[in-house]
PDB file of C-alpha atoms in Angstrom:
ATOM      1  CA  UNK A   1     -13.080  -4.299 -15.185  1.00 69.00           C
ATOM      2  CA  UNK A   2      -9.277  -6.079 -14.838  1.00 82.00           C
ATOM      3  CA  UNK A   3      -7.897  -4.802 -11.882  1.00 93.00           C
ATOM      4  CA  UNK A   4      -3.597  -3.936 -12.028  1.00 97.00           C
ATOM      5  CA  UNK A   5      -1.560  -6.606 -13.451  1.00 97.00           C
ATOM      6  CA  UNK A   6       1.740  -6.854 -12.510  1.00 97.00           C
ATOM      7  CA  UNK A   7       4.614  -9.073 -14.515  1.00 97.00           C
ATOM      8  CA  UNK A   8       6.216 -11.104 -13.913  1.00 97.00           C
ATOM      9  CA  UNK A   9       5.243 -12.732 -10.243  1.00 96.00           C
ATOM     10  CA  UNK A  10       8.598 -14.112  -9.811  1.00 97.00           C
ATOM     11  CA  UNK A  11      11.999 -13.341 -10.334  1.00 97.00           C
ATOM     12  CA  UNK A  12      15.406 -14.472  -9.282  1.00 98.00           C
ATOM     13  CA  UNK A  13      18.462 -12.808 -10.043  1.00 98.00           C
ATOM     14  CA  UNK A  14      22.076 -12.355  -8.865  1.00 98.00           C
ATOM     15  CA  UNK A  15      23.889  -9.443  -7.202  1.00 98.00           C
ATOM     16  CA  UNK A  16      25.258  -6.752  -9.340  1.00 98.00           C
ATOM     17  CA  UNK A  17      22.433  -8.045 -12.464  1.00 98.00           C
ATOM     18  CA  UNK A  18      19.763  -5.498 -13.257  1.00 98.00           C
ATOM     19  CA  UNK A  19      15.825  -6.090 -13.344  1.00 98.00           C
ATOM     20  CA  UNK A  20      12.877  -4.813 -15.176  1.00 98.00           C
ATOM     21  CA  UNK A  21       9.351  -4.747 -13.309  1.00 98.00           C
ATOM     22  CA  UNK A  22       5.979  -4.103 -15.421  1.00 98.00           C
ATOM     23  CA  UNK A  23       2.928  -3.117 -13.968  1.00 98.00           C
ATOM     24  CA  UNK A  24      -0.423  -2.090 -16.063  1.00 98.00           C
ATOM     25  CA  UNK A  25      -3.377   0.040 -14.271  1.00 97.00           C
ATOM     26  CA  UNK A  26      -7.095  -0.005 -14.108  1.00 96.00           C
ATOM     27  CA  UNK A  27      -7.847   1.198 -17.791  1.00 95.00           C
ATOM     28  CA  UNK A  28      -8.786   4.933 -17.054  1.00 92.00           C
ATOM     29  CA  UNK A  29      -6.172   5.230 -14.199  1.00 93.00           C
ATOM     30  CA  UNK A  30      -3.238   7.510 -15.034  1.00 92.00           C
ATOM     31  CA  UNK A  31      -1.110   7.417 -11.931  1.00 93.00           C
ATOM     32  CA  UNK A  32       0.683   4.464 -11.324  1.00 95.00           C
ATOM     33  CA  UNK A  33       2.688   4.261  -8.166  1.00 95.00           C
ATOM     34  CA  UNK A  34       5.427   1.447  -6.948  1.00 97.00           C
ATOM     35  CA  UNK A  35       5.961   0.582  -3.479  1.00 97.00           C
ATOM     36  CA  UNK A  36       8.745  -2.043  -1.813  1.00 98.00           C
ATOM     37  CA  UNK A  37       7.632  -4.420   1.063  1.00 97.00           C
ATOM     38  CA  UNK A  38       9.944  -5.990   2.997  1.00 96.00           C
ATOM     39  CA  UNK A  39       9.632  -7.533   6.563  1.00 93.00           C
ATOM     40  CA  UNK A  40      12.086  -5.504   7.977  1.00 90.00           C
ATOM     41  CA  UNK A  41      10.706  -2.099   6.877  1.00 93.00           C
ATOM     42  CA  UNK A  42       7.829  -2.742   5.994  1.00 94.00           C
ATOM     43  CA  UNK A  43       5.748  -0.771   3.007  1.00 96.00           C
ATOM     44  CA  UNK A  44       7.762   1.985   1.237  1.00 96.00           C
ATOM     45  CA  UNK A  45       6.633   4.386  -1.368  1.00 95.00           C
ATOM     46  CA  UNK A  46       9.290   4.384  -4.724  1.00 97.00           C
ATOM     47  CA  UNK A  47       7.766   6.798  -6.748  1.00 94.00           C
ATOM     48  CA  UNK A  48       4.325   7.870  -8.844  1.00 94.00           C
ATOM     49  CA  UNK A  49       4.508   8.182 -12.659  1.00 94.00           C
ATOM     50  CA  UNK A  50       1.331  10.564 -13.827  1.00 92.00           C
ATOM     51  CA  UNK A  51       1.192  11.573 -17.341  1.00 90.00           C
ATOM     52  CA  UNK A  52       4.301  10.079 -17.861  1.00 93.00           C
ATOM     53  CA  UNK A  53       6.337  12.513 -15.720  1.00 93.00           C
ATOM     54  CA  UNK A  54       7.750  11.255 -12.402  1.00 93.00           C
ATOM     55  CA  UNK A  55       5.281  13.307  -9.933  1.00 90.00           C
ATOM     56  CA  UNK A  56       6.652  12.207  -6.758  1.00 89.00           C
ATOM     57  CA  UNK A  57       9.604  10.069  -5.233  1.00 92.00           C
ATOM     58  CA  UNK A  58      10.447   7.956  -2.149  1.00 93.00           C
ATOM     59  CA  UNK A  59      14.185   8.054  -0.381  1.00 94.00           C
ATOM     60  CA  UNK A  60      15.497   5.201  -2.343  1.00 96.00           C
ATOM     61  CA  UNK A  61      19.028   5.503  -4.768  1.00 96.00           C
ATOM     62  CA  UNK A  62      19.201   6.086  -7.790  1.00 96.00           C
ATOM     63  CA  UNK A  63      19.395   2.817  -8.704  1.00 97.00           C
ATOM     64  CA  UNK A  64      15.600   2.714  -8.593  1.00 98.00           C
ATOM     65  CA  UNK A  65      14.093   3.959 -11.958  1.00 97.00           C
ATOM     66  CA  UNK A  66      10.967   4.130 -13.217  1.00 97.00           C
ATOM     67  CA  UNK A  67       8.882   5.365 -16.365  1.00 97.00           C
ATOM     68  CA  UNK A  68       5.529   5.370 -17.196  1.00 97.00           C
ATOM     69  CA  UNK A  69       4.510   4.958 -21.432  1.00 97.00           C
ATOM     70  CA  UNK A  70       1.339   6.614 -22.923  1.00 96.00           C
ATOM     71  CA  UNK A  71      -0.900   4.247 -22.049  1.00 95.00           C
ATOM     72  CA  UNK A  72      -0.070   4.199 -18.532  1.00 95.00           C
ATOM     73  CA  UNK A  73       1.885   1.412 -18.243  1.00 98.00           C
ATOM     74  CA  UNK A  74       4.360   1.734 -16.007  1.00 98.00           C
ATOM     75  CA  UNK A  75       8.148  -0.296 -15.425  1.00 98.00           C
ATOM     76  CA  UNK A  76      10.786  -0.051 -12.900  1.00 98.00           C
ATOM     77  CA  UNK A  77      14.184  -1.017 -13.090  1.00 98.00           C
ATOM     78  CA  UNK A  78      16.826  -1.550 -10.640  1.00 98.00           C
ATOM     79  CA  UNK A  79      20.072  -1.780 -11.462  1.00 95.00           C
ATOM     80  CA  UNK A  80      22.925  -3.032  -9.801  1.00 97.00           C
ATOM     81  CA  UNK A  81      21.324  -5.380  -7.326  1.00 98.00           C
ATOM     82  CA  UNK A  82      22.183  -6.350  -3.781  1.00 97.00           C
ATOM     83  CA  UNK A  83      20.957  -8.574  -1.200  1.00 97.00           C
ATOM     84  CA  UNK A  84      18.814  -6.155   0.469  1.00 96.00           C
ATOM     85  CA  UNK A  85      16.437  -5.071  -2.727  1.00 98.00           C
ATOM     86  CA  UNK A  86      15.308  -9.016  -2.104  1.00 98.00           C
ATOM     87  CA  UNK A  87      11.059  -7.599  -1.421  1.00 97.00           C
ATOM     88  CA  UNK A  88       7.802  -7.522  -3.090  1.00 97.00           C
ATOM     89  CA  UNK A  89       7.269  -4.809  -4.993  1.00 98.00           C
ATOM     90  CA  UNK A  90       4.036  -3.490  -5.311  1.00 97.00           C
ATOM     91  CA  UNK A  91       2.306  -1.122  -8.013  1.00 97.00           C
ATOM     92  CA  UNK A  92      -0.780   0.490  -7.342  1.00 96.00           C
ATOM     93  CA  UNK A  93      -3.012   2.811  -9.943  1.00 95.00           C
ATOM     94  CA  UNK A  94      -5.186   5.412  -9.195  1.00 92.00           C
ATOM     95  CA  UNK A  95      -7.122   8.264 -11.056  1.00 87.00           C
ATOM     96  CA  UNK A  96      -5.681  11.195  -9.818  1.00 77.00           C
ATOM     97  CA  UNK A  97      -7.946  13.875  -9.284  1.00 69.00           C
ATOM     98  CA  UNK A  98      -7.860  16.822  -7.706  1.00 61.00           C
ATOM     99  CA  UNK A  99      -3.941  16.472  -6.624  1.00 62.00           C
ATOM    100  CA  UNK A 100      -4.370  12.739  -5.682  1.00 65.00           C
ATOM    101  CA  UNK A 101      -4.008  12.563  -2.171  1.00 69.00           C
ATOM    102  CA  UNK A 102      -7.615  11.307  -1.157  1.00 73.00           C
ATOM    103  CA  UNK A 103      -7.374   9.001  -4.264  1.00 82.00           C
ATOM    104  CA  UNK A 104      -8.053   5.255  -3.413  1.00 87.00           C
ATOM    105  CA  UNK A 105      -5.178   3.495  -4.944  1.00 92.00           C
ATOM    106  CA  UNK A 106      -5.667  -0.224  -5.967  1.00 94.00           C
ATOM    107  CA  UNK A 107      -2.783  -2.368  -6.026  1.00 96.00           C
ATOM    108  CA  UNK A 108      -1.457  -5.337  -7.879  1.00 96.00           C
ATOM    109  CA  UNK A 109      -0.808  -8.382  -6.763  1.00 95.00           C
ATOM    110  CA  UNK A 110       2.942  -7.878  -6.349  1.00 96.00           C
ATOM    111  CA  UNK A 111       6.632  -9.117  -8.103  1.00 97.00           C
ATOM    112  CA  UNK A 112       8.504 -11.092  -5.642  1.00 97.00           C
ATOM    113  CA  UNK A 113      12.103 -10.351  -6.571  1.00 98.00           C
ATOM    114  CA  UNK A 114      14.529 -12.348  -4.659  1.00 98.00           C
ATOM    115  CA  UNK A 115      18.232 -11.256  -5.693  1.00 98.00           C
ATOM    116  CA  UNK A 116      21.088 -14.149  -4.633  1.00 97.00           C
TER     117      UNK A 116
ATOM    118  CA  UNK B   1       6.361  14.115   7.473  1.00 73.00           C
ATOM    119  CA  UNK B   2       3.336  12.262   8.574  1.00 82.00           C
ATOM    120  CA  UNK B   3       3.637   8.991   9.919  1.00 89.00           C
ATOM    121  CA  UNK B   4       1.548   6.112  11.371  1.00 94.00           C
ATOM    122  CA  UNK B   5       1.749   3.705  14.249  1.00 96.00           C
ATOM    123  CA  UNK B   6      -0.007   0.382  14.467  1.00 97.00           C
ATOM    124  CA  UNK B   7       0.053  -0.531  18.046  1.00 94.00           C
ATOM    125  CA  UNK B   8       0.927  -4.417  18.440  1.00 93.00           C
ATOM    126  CA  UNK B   9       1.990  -6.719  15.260  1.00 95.00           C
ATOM    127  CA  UNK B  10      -0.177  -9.578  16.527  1.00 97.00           C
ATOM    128  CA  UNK B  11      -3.897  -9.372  17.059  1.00 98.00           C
ATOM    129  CA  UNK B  12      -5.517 -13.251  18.152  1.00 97.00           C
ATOM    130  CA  UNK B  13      -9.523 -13.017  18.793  1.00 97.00           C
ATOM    131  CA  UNK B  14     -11.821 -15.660  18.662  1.00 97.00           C
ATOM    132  CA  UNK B  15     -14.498 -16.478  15.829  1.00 97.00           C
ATOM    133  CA  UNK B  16     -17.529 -13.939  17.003  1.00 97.00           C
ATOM    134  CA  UNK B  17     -15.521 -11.301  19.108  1.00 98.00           C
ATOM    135  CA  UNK B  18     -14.999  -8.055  19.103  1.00 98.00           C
ATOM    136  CA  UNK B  19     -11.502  -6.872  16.632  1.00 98.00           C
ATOM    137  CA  UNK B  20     -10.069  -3.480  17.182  1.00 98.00           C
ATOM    138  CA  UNK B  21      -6.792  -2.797  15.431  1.00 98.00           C
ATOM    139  CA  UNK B  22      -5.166   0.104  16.597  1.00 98.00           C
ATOM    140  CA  UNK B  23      -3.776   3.368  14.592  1.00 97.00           C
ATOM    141  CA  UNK B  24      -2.365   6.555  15.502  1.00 96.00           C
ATOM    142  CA  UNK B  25      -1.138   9.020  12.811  1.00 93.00           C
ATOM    143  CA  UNK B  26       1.169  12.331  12.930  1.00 89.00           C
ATOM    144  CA  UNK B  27       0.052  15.036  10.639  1.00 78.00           C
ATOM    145  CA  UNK B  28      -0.173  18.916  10.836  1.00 70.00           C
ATOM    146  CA  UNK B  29      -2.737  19.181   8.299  1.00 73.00           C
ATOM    147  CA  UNK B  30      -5.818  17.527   7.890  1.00 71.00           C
ATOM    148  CA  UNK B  31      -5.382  13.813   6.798  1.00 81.00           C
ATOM    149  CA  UNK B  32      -6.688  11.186   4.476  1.00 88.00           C
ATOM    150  CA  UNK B  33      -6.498   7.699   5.719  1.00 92.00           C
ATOM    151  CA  UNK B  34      -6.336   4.619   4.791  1.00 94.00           C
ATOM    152  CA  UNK B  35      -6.809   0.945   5.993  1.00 97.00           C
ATOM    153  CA  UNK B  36      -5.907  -1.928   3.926  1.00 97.00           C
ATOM    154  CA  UNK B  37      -5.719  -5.428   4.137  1.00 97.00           C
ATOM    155  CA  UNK B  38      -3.555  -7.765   2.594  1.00 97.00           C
ATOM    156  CA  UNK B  39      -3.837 -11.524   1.981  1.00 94.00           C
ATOM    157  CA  UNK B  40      -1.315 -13.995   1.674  1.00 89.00           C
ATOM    158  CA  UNK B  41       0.548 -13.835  -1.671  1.00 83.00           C
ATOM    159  CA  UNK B  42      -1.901 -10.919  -2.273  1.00 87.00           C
ATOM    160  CA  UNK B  43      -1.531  -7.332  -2.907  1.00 91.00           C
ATOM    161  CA  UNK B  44      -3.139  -4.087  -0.955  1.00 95.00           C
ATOM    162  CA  UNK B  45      -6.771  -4.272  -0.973  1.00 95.00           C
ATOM    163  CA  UNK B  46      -8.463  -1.329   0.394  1.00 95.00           C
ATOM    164  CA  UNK B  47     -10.728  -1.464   3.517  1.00 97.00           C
ATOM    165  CA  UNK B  48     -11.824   2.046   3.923  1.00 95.00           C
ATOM    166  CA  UNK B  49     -10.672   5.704   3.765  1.00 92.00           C
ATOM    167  CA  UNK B  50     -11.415   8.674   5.574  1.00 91.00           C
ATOM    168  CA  UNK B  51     -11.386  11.834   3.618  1.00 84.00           C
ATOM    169  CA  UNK B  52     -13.261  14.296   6.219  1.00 78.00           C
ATOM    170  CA  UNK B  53     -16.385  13.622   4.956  1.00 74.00           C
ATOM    171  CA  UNK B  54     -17.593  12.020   7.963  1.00 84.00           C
ATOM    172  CA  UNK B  55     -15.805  10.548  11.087  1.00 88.00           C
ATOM    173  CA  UNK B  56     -17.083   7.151  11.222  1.00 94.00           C
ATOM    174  CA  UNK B  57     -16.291   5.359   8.090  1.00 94.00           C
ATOM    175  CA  UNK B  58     -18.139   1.891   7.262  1.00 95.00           C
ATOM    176  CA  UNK B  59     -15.868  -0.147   4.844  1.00 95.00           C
ATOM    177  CA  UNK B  60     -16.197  -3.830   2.778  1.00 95.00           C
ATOM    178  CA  UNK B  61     -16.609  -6.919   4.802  1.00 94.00           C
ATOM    179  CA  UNK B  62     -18.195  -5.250   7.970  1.00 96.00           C
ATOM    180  CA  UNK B  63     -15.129  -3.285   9.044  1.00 97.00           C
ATOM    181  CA  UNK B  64     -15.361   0.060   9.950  1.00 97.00           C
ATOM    182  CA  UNK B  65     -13.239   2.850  11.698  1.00 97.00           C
ATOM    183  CA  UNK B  66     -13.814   6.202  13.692  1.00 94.00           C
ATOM    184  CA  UNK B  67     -11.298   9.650  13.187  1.00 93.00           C
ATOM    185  CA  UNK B  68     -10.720  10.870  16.532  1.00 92.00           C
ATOM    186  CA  UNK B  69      -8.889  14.293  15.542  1.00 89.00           C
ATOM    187  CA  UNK B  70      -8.152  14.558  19.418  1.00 90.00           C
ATOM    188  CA  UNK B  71      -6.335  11.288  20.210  1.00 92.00           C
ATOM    189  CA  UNK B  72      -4.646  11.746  16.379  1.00 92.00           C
ATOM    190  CA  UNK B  73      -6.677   8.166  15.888  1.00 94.00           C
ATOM    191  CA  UNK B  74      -8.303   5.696  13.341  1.00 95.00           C
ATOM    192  CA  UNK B  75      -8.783   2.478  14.710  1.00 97.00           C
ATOM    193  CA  UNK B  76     -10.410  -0.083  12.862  1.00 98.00           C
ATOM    194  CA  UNK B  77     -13.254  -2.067  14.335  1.00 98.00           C
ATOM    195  CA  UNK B  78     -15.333  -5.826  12.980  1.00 98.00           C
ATOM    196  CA  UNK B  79     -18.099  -6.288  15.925  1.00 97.00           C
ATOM    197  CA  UNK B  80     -17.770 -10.339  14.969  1.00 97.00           C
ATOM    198  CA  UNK B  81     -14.893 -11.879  13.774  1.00 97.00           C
ATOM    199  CA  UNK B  82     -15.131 -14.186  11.133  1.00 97.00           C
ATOM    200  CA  UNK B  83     -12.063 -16.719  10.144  1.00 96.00           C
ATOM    201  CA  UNK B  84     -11.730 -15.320   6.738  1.00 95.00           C
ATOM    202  CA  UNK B  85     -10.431 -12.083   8.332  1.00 97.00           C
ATOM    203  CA  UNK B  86      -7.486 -13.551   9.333  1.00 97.00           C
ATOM    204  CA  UNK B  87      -4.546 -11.273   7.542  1.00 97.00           C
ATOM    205  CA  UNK B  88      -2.225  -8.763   7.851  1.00 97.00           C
ATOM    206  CA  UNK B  89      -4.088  -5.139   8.050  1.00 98.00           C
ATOM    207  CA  UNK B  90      -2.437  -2.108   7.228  1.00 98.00           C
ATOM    208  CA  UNK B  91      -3.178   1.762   8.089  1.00 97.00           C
ATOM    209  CA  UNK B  92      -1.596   4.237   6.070  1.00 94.00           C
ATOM    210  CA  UNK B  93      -1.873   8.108   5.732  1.00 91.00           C
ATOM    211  CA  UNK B  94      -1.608  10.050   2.317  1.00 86.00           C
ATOM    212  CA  UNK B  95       0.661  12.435   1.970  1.00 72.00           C
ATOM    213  CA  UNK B  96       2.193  14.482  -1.338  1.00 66.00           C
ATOM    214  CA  UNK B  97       0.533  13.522  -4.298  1.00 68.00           C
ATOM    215  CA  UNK B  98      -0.745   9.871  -4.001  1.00 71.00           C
ATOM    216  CA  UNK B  99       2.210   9.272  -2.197  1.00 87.00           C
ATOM    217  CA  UNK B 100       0.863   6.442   0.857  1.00 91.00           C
ATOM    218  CA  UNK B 101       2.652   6.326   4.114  1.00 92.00           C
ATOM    219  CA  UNK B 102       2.145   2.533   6.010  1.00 95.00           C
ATOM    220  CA  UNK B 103       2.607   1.669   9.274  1.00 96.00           C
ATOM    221  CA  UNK B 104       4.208  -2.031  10.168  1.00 96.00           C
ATOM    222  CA  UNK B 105       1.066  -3.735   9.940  1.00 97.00           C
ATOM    223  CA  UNK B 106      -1.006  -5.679  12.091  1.00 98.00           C
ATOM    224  CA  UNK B 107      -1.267  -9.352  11.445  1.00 97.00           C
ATOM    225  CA  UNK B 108      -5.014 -10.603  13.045  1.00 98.00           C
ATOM    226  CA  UNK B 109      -5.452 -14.155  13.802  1.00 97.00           C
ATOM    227  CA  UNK B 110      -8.935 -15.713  14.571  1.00 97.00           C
ATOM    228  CA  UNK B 111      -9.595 -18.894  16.301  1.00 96.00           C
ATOM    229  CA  UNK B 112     -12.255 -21.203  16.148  1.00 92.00           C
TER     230      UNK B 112
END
């Protein structure tokens, strides 16, 4: 079974640009989930997309989008960039059952954004 | 909110001892927890997760970990270290929805 795929693995852009992150699940997984990493604070949750409806969300601004299609495929977007949304940015997918919080969530290997 | 500490960043053994990463959590309610490790250039791969079913959890790779509701605990344990274990390990604790709170991570170095 292909595990998450995340595109693209790499991207560089420039302050005040705007960037759009894909992520597909497990196939039978309908909660996808995003998460930043960054060395200074560490892993933090974004949001979860489930049955394309935004379940849950993370204290970031607005500027931090997401959507999930009806396959399950997820994006996120961030617009207007600045220095400090330079991470790796993580999507995980789970099943959701039974309110998801026991749910083991399997991640992709991660878009390295790196904004100058 | 629930939260999670990982005490110290840096964890050096040797190749063959004992590894014990440290986690405390906060939580009023009964938790689910996770421990993850990640790989360089890697995402999240999952260790083991505690979901009350039992209190010591055996995971991939030899790890396992004990919930200690008293001392709010959920340290992670390898009786032999091996230098493919060498990453960064993370413990988290689930809270609304799937949402997955991390602590900083504990980055485990093994020498031969």
């Amino acid at each position: 079974k292909a595990g998450v795929t995340q595109t693209p693995r790499y991207l560089i852009k420039t302050r005040g640009q705007q960037v759009t992150l894909s992520c597909s699940p497990i196939s039978g997984h309908r909660s996808v989930s995003w998460y930043q990493q960054t060395p200074g604070q560490g892993l933090q949750f974004l949001f979860e997309y489930f049955s394309e409806t935004q379940r849950n969300k993370g204290n970031f601004p607005g500027r931090f989008s997401g959507r999930q299609f009806s396959n399950s495929r997820s994006e996120m977007n961030v617009s207007t960039l600045e220095l400090g949304d330079s991470a790796l940015y993580l999507c995980a997918s789970s099943r959701r059952t039974s309110g998801g919080a026991a749910d083991t969530q399997y991640f992709g290997p991660g878009t390295r954004l790196t904004v100058l | 909110a629930q939260s999670v500490t990982q005490l110290g960043s840096h964890v050096s053994v040797s190749e063959g001892a004992l590894v014990l990463l440290r986690c405390n959590y906060s939580s009023s309610v009964p938790p689910y927890l996770f421990w993850y490790v990640q790989y360089p250039n890697q995402g999240l791969q999952l260790l083991l997760k505690y979901t009350s079913a039992a209190t010591l959890v055996k995971g991939i790779n030899g790890f396992e970990a004990e919930f200690k509701k008293s001392e709010t605990s959920f340290h992670l344990t390898k009786p032999s270290a091996h230098m493919s274990d060498a990453a960064e390990y993370f413990c988290a604790v689930s809270e609304a929805g799937t949402a997955l709170i991390f602590g900083k991570g504990t980055t485990l170095s093994v020498s031969s």
